[in-house]
Tab-separated table of C-alpha atoms in Angstrom:
chain	number	residue	atom	x	y	z
A	20	UNK	CA	-6.066	-24.787	-3.556
A	21	UNK	CA	-6.701	-22.652	-6.624
A	22	UNK	CA	-4.088	-19.981	-7.259
A	23	UNK	CA	-3.401	-17.499	-10.021
A	24	UNK	CA	0.307	-17.849	-10.750
A	25	UNK	CA	3.037	-17.208	-13.299
A	26	UNK	CA	5.441	-19.797	-14.720
A	27	UNK	CA	7.969	-17.212	-15.856
A	28	UNK	CA	8.578	-13.487	-15.526
A	29	UNK	CA	6.982	-11.307	-18.164
A	30	UNK	CA	3.795	-9.514	-19.134
A	31	UNK	CA	0.392	-9.796	-17.481
A	32	UNK	CA	-0.448	-12.507	-20.025
A	33	UNK	CA	1.760	-14.924	-18.048
A	34	UNK	CA	-0.957	-15.450	-15.410
A	35	UNK	CA	-2.683	-18.824	-15.329
A	36	UNK	CA	-4.805	-20.855	-12.890
A	37	UNK	CA	-2.679	-23.397	-10.983
A	38	UNK	CA	-3.591	-25.918	-8.267
A	39	UNK	CA	-1.099	-25.865	-5.390
A	40	UNK	CA	-0.911	-27.430	-1.927
A	41	UNK	CA	-1.645	-25.210	1.053
A	42	UNK	CA	1.145	-24.330	3.490
A	43	UNK	CA	0.794	-25.584	7.061
A	44	UNK	CA	1.308	-22.896	9.727
A	45	UNK	CA	4.424	-22.900	11.881
A	46	UNK	CA	4.219	-22.239	15.633
A	47	UNK	CA	3.899	-18.462	15.215
A	48	UNK	CA	1.701	-18.517	12.098
A	49	UNK	CA	-1.940	-18.760	11.079
A	50	UNK	CA	-3.536	-20.110	7.926
A	51	UNK	CA	-6.171	-17.838	6.420
A	52	UNK	CA	-8.882	-18.637	3.893
A	53	UNK	CA	-8.677	-15.596	1.620
A	54	UNK	CA	-11.922	-13.740	0.892
A	55	UNK	CA	-10.276	-10.842	-0.972
A	56	UNK	CA	-6.848	-9.553	-1.968
A	57	UNK	CA	-5.671	-6.340	-3.561
A	58	UNK	CA	-3.176	-5.525	-6.285
A	59	UNK	CA	-0.183	-3.248	-5.785
A	60	UNK	CA	2.545	-1.761	-8.000
A	61	UNK	CA	4.952	-4.060	-6.126
A	62	UNK	CA	3.071	-7.002	-7.668
A	63	UNK	CA	3.826	-5.623	-11.118
A	64	UNK	CA	7.523	-5.421	-10.297
A	65	UNK	CA	7.442	-8.991	-8.996
A	66	UNK	CA	5.741	-10.285	-12.124
A	67	UNK	CA	8.316	-8.609	-14.335
A	68	UNK	CA	11.284	-9.971	-12.370
A	69	UNK	CA	12.257	-6.502	-11.150
A	70	UNK	CA	12.367	-7.381	-7.439
A	71	UNK	CA	15.492	-8.734	-5.777
A	72	UNK	CA	16.538	-10.083	-2.373
A	73	UNK	CA	14.942	-10.375	0.152
A	74	UNK	CA	11.670	-10.532	-1.801
A	75	UNK	CA	12.783	-13.299	-4.134
A	76	UNK	CA	14.836	-15.449	-1.726
A	77	UNK	CA	12.127	-18.129	-1.458
A	78	UNK	CA	10.675	-17.803	-4.949
A	79	UNK	CA	10.435	-20.451	-7.656
A	80	UNK	CA	7.980	-21.194	-10.465
A	81	UNK	CA	5.062	-21.492	-10.479
A	82	UNK	CA	4.991	-18.267	-8.462
A	83	UNK	CA	1.984	-16.836	-6.626
A	84	UNK	CA	2.318	-13.079	-6.190
A	85	UNK	CA	0.556	-10.746	-3.791
A	86	UNK	CA	0.809	-9.377	-0.261
A	87	UNK	CA	-2.502	-7.722	0.801
A	88	UNK	CA	-5.392	-9.939	1.944
A	89	UNK	CA	-8.469	-10.306	4.127
A	90	UNK	CA	-10.120	-13.562	5.197
A	91	UNK	CA	-10.873	-16.014	7.993
A	92	UNK	CA	-8.387	-17.977	10.128
A	93	UNK	CA	-8.655	-21.737	9.459
A	94	UNK	CA	-5.578	-23.099	11.285
A	95	UNK	CA	-3.229	-21.808	13.993
A	96	UNK	CA	0.279	-22.515	15.245
A	97	UNK	CA	0.622	-23.452	18.907
A	98	UNK	CA	2.464	-20.251	19.863
A	99	UNK	CA	-0.105	-17.827	18.413
A	100	UNK	CA	-1.969	-15.636	20.888
A	101	UNK	CA	-4.648	-13.001	20.423
A	102	UNK	CA	-6.341	-14.810	17.535
A	103	UNK	CA	-8.683	-17.803	17.211
A	104	UNK	CA	-9.834	-20.125	14.440
A	105	UNK	CA	-12.812	-18.491	12.765
A	106	UNK	CA	-11.621	-14.924	13.346
A	107	UNK	CA	-12.053	-12.508	10.443
A	108	UNK	CA	-8.702	-10.805	9.827
A	109	UNK	CA	-6.759	-8.706	7.363
A	110	UNK	CA	-3.104	-7.994	6.864
A	111	UNK	CA	-0.012	-8.371	4.760
A	112	UNK	CA	2.156	-11.357	3.906
A	113	UNK	CA	5.856	-11.258	4.748
A	114	UNK	CA	7.944	-9.461	2.098
A	115	UNK	CA	9.869	-12.695	1.419
A	116	UNK	CA	7.003	-15.155	1.214
A	117	UNK	CA	7.387	-18.583	-0.362
A	118	UNK	CA	6.536	-19.113	-4.025
A	119	UNK	CA	3.201	-20.835	-3.289
A	120	UNK	CA	2.297	-18.503	-0.413
A	121	UNK	CA	1.269	-15.249	-2.091
A	122	UNK	CA	-2.211	-13.809	-1.803
A	123	UNK	CA	-3.429	-14.592	-5.344
A	124	UNK	CA	-5.133	-17.775	-4.165
A	125	UNK	CA	-7.611	-19.361	-1.775
A	126	UNK	CA	-5.316	-19.688	1.280
A	127	UNK	CA	-2.233	-18.083	2.761
A	128	UNK	CA	-0.092	-18.803	5.811
A	129	UNK	CA	1.338	-15.782	7.652
A	130	UNK	CA	2.776	-14.698	10.966
A	131	UNK	CA	0.780	-12.202	13.008
A	132	UNK	CA	3.190	-9.222	12.912
A	133	UNK	CA	1.033	-7.402	10.368
A	134	UNK	CA	-2.317	-9.084	11.039
A	135	UNK	CA	-5.347	-7.406	12.617
A	136	UNK	CA	-8.923	-8.333	13.448
A	137	UNK	CA	-11.549	-7.176	10.966
A	138	UNK	CA	-13.653	-4.570	12.804
A	139	UNK	CA	-17.416	-4.328	12.522
A	140	UNK	CA	-18.382	-2.046	9.674
A	141	UNK	CA	-15.502	-3.044	7.413
A	142	UNK	CA	-15.986	-5.616	4.631
A	143	UNK	CA	-13.377	-8.129	3.475
A	144	UNK	CA	-13.061	-6.266	0.175
A	145	UNK	CA	-12.471	-2.954	1.949
A	146	UNK	CA	-9.981	-4.443	4.399
A	147	UNK	CA	-7.970	-6.076	1.610
A	148	UNK	CA	-7.343	-2.603	0.166
A	149	UNK	CA	-5.679	-1.313	3.336
A	150	UNK	CA	-2.411	-3.052	4.245
A	151	UNK	CA	0.373	-1.974	1.886
A	152	UNK	CA	-0.925	1.337	0.512
A	153	UNK	CA	-2.793	2.371	3.650
A	154	UNK	CA	-0.109	1.279	6.067
A	155	UNK	CA	2.583	3.010	4.004
A	156	UNK	CA	0.673	6.294	4.272
A	157	UNK	CA	-0.220	5.813	7.943
A	158	UNK	CA	3.351	4.946	8.903
A	159	UNK	CA	4.580	7.998	7.025
A	160	UNK	CA	2.205	10.384	8.765
A	161	UNK	CA	2.426	8.963	12.292
A	162	UNK	CA	5.860	7.450	12.749
A	163	UNK	CA	8.105	8.938	10.070
A	164	UNK	CA	6.969	12.547	9.641
A	165	UNK	CA	5.246	12.618	13.061
A	166	UNK	CA	2.644	14.960	11.589
A	167	UNK	CA	0.941	17.296	14.063
A	168	UNK	CA	-2.319	19.205	14.000
A	169	UNK	CA	-1.906	22.605	12.366
A	170	UNK	CA	1.138	21.651	10.305
A	171	UNK	CA	1.254	21.954	6.510
A	172	UNK	CA	2.075	18.964	4.327
A	173	UNK	CA	2.434	18.432	0.581
A	174	UNK	CA	1.452	14.976	-0.692
A	175	UNK	CA	3.093	14.513	-4.086
A	176	UNK	CA	0.957	12.214	-6.234
A	177	UNK	CA	-2.362	12.476	-4.426
A	178	UNK	CA	-4.439	10.375	-6.832
A	179	UNK	CA	-2.412	7.175	-6.471
A	180	UNK	CA	-3.196	4.331	-4.116
A	181	UNK	CA	-0.869	5.592	-1.355
A	182	UNK	CA	-1.557	9.262	-2.046
A	183	UNK	CA	-5.313	8.941	-1.506
A	184	UNK	CA	-4.682	7.431	1.912
A	185	UNK	CA	-2.011	10.006	2.787
A	186	UNK	CA	-4.271	12.981	2.084
A	187	UNK	CA	-7.070	11.652	4.273
A	188	UNK	CA	-4.846	10.463	7.115
A	189	UNK	CA	-3.074	13.827	7.185
A	190	UNK	CA	-6.460	15.570	7.414
A	191	UNK	CA	-7.503	13.196	10.202
A	192	UNK	CA	-4.354	14.302	12.041
A	193	UNK	CA	-5.449	17.931	11.666
A	194	UNK	CA	-2.966	19.065	9.019
A	195	UNK	CA	-3.389	21.491	6.118
A	196	UNK	CA	-2.930	19.345	3.004
A	197	UNK	CA	-1.791	20.353	-0.458
A	198	UNK	CA	-1.356	17.750	-3.168
A	199	UNK	CA	-0.270	17.379	-6.784
A	200	UNK	CA	-2.457	15.610	-9.352
A	201	UNK	CA	-3.887	15.927	-12.834
A	202	UNK	CA	-6.790	18.332	-13.235
A	203	UNK	CA	-9.287	15.505	-13.730
A	204	UNK	CA	-8.654	14.340	-10.161
A	205	UNK	CA	-9.252	17.735	-8.526
A	206	UNK	CA	-12.890	17.151	-7.534
A	207	UNK	CA	-12.169	13.730	-6.014
A	208	UNK	CA	-9.207	14.950	-3.990
A	209	UNK	CA	-11.109	17.993	-2.771
A	210	UNK	CA	-13.956	15.755	-1.609
A	211	UNK	CA	-11.442	13.612	0.257
A	212	UNK	CA	-10.146	16.630	2.141
A	213	UNK	CA	-7.290	18.186	0.161
A	214	UNK	CA	-7.137	21.915	0.892
A	215	UNK	CA	-5.183	22.665	-2.266
A	216	UNK	CA	-4.845	20.613	-5.471
A	217	UNK	CA	-2.088	21.661	-7.857
A	218	UNK	CA	-2.139	20.518	-11.474
A	219	UNK	CA	1.530	19.653	-11.935
A	220	UNK	CA	1.077	19.796	-15.724
A	221	UNK	CA	0.352	23.529	-15.473
A	222	UNK	CA	1.976	24.734	-12.239
A	223	UNK	CA	5.268	24.112	-10.494
A	224	UNK	CA	4.324	23.344	-6.866
A	225	UNK	CA	7.499	25.076	-5.663
A	226	UNK	CA	6.287	28.302	-7.266
A	227	UNK	CA	3.138	28.482	-5.147
A	228	UNK	CA	3.883	26.498	-1.960
A	229	UNK	CA	6.357	27.720	0.642
A	230	UNK	CA	7.502	26.954	4.192
A	231	UNK	CA	5.796	23.573	4.501
A	232	UNK	CA	6.475	21.426	7.549
A	233	UNK	CA	6.454	18.128	5.675
A	234	UNK	CA	6.406	16.517	2.235
A	235	UNK	CA	5.291	12.966	1.512
A	236	UNK	CA	6.612	12.023	-1.922
A	237	UNK	CA	5.020	9.143	-3.856
A	238	UNK	CA	6.299	10.112	-7.325
A	239	UNK	CA	10.068	10.516	-6.917
A	240	UNK	CA	10.226	14.320	-7.318
A	241	UNK	CA	12.478	15.003	-4.332
A	242	UNK	CA	13.928	18.273	-5.665
A	243	UNK	CA	10.502	19.919	-5.867
A	244	UNK	CA	9.572	18.651	-2.430
A	245	UNK	CA	12.714	20.137	-0.884
A	246	UNK	CA	11.951	23.538	-2.412
A	247	UNK	CA	8.517	23.508	-0.760
A	248	UNK	CA	9.871	22.697	2.720
A	249	UNK	CA	10.768	25.246	5.373
A	250	UNK	CA	14.356	25.241	6.659
A	251	UNK	CA	13.799	22.561	9.296
A	252	UNK	CA	11.109	20.631	7.393
A	253	UNK	CA	11.087	16.929	6.679
A	254	UNK	CA	10.552	14.930	3.474
A	255	UNK	CA	9.787	11.223	3.287
A	256	UNK	CA	9.855	9.508	-0.096
A	257	UNK	CA	8.625	6.073	-1.117
A	258	UNK	CA	9.521	6.536	-4.780
A	259	UNK	CA	13.161	7.527	-4.992
A	260	UNK	CA	16.545	7.377	-3.297
A	261	UNK	CA	17.754	10.787	-2.075
A	262	UNK	CA	21.184	11.840	-3.274
A	263	UNK	CA	23.941	12.939	-0.890
A	264	UNK	CA	23.329	16.528	-1.957
A	265	UNK	CA	19.597	16.276	-1.239
A	266	UNK	CA	20.290	14.768	2.170
A	267	UNK	CA	22.397	17.795	3.105
A	268	UNK	CA	19.980	20.530	2.014
A	269	UNK	CA	20.301	23.058	4.873
A	270	UNK	CA	18.582	21.704	7.995
A	271	UNK	CA	15.965	19.831	5.990
A	272	UNK	CA	15.588	16.119	6.624
A	273	UNK	CA	15.028	13.819	3.660
A	274	UNK	CA	14.965	10.030	3.675
A	275	UNK	CA	13.563	7.018	1.896
A	276	UNK	CA	10.802	5.465	3.984
A	277	UNK	CA	11.115	1.848	5.073
A	278	UNK	CA	7.617	1.051	6.305
A	279	UNK	CA	7.606	-1.105	9.428
A	280	UNK	CA	3.954	-1.156	10.416
A	281	UNK	CA	2.365	-3.236	13.137
A	282	UNK	CA	-0.914	-4.956	13.901
A	283	UNK	CA	-1.859	-1.945	16.009
A	284	UNK	CA	-1.170	0.416	13.108
A	285	UNK	CA	-3.463	-1.682	10.912
A	286	UNK	CA	-6.159	-1.653	13.574
A	287	UNK	CA	-5.866	2.135	13.961
A	288	UNK	CA	-6.039	2.609	10.201
A	289	UNK	CA	-9.150	0.431	10.004
A	290	UNK	CA	-10.828	2.566	12.658
A	291	UNK	CA	-10.190	5.675	10.581
A	292	UNK	CA	-12.121	3.972	7.773
A	293	UNK	CA	-14.946	2.787	10.034
A	294	UNK	CA	-15.282	6.281	11.530
A	295	UNK	CA	-15.535	7.836	8.059
A	296	UNK	CA	-12.331	9.855	8.355
A	297	UNK	CA	-10.770	7.802	5.570
A	298	UNK	CA	-12.929	6.900	2.575
A	299	UNK	CA	-11.860	4.091	0.285
A	300	UNK	CA	-11.700	4.322	-3.486
A	301	UNK	CA	-11.909	0.675	-4.514
A	302	UNK	CA	-12.696	-1.164	-7.742
A	303	UNK	CA	-13.669	-4.793	-6.993
A	304	UNK	CA	-13.373	-7.606	-9.536
A	305	UNK	CA	-14.283	-11.324	-9.180
A	306	UNK	CA	-11.531	-13.924	-8.751
A	307	UNK	CA	-10.332	-14.957	-12.206
A	308	UNK	CA	-7.198	-14.978	-14.321
A	309	UNK	CA	-8.773	-12.477	-16.705
A	310	UNK	CA	-9.468	-9.999	-13.910
A	311	UNK	CA	-5.966	-10.245	-12.436
A	312	UNK	CA	-4.595	-9.556	-15.927
A	313	UNK	CA	-7.027	-6.631	-16.266
A	314	UNK	CA	-5.969	-5.244	-12.902
A	315	UNK	CA	-2.258	-5.470	-13.674
A	316	UNK	CA	-2.718	-3.728	-16.997
A	317	UNK	CA	-4.719	-0.973	-15.334
A	318	UNK	CA	-1.996	-0.330	-12.763
A	319	UNK	CA	0.684	-0.390	-15.463
A	320	UNK	CA	-1.226	2.270	-17.404
A	321	UNK	CA	-0.608	4.652	-14.461
A	322	UNK	CA	-4.171	5.918	-14.722
A	323	UNK	CA	-5.617	3.885	-11.863
A	324	UNK	CA	-7.247	5.887	-9.082
A	325	UNK	CA	-7.370	4.120	-5.734
A	326	UNK	CA	-7.132	0.367	-5.233
A	327	UNK	CA	-8.073	-2.711	-7.263
A	328	UNK	CA	-9.410	-5.587	-5.147
A	329	UNK	CA	-10.013	-9.154	-6.303
A	330	UNK	CA	-13.003	-10.743	-4.514
A	331	UNK	CA	-12.348	-14.457	-3.927
A	332	UNK	CA	-15.343	-15.650	-1.906
A	333	UNK	CA	-18.169	-14.403	0.316
């Protein structure tokens, strides 16, 4: 199969086209012909050699990166239930996938823990944008913060890939949503449902927001988030490790989020998209080395809004 791989850690220029054998599915796995995959900041870290165990336990060069995908099942292990050959699916590869079993290629072999059927009304390109960023936000709202209708939440970093999902999912749950972003993102975030957009270049969020039930931090500014919370509020961060002092701030709860989503969570998230409650901001590029390099550079610039998807095949 054709893959886009690296032969050493380094810059985006390390990517090259490499032919690799496909991986046969084990009893609890399926093989999927990839129609689309998306790029994530985690991919950048992997390319630069900044990830450690367990991510890198099975890695060697040439290395195929990537976790998010959508495609069609081509082979199945004998213990798999709930799926059939020919099913359109989307999901995420295991964190510690083998070196030749990332998503930057034509096939991937995965277990079904984070695999869901592609619902009618959702394209492969759209579905490939959901798993890591979307599931991170969904898990945060539903399982971690347990957000309820009528509560107030601050999403720090609303214009990023996870932040865009978090704003819309929080609104779908019935919350009042404030977010931080640059001024040039205000119109987009307002259209997506944010009740309040604070330009962090001009205004300290803690100066204008008070007594919030929850904070979802995607930028690593835990101190500001804690100041916004009410006494028994809760903060979840995906961008920093809380200090001992931050973890003992009055009755406030603060913790790093370890996302442990499920197939059902993916299916529920997809339905939010199909129903129009979550709108996707996706830039789609054809499958090529040049476009993967372009996508990585765009993410590294920190000016990407939404998700970058690489379209492999129709």
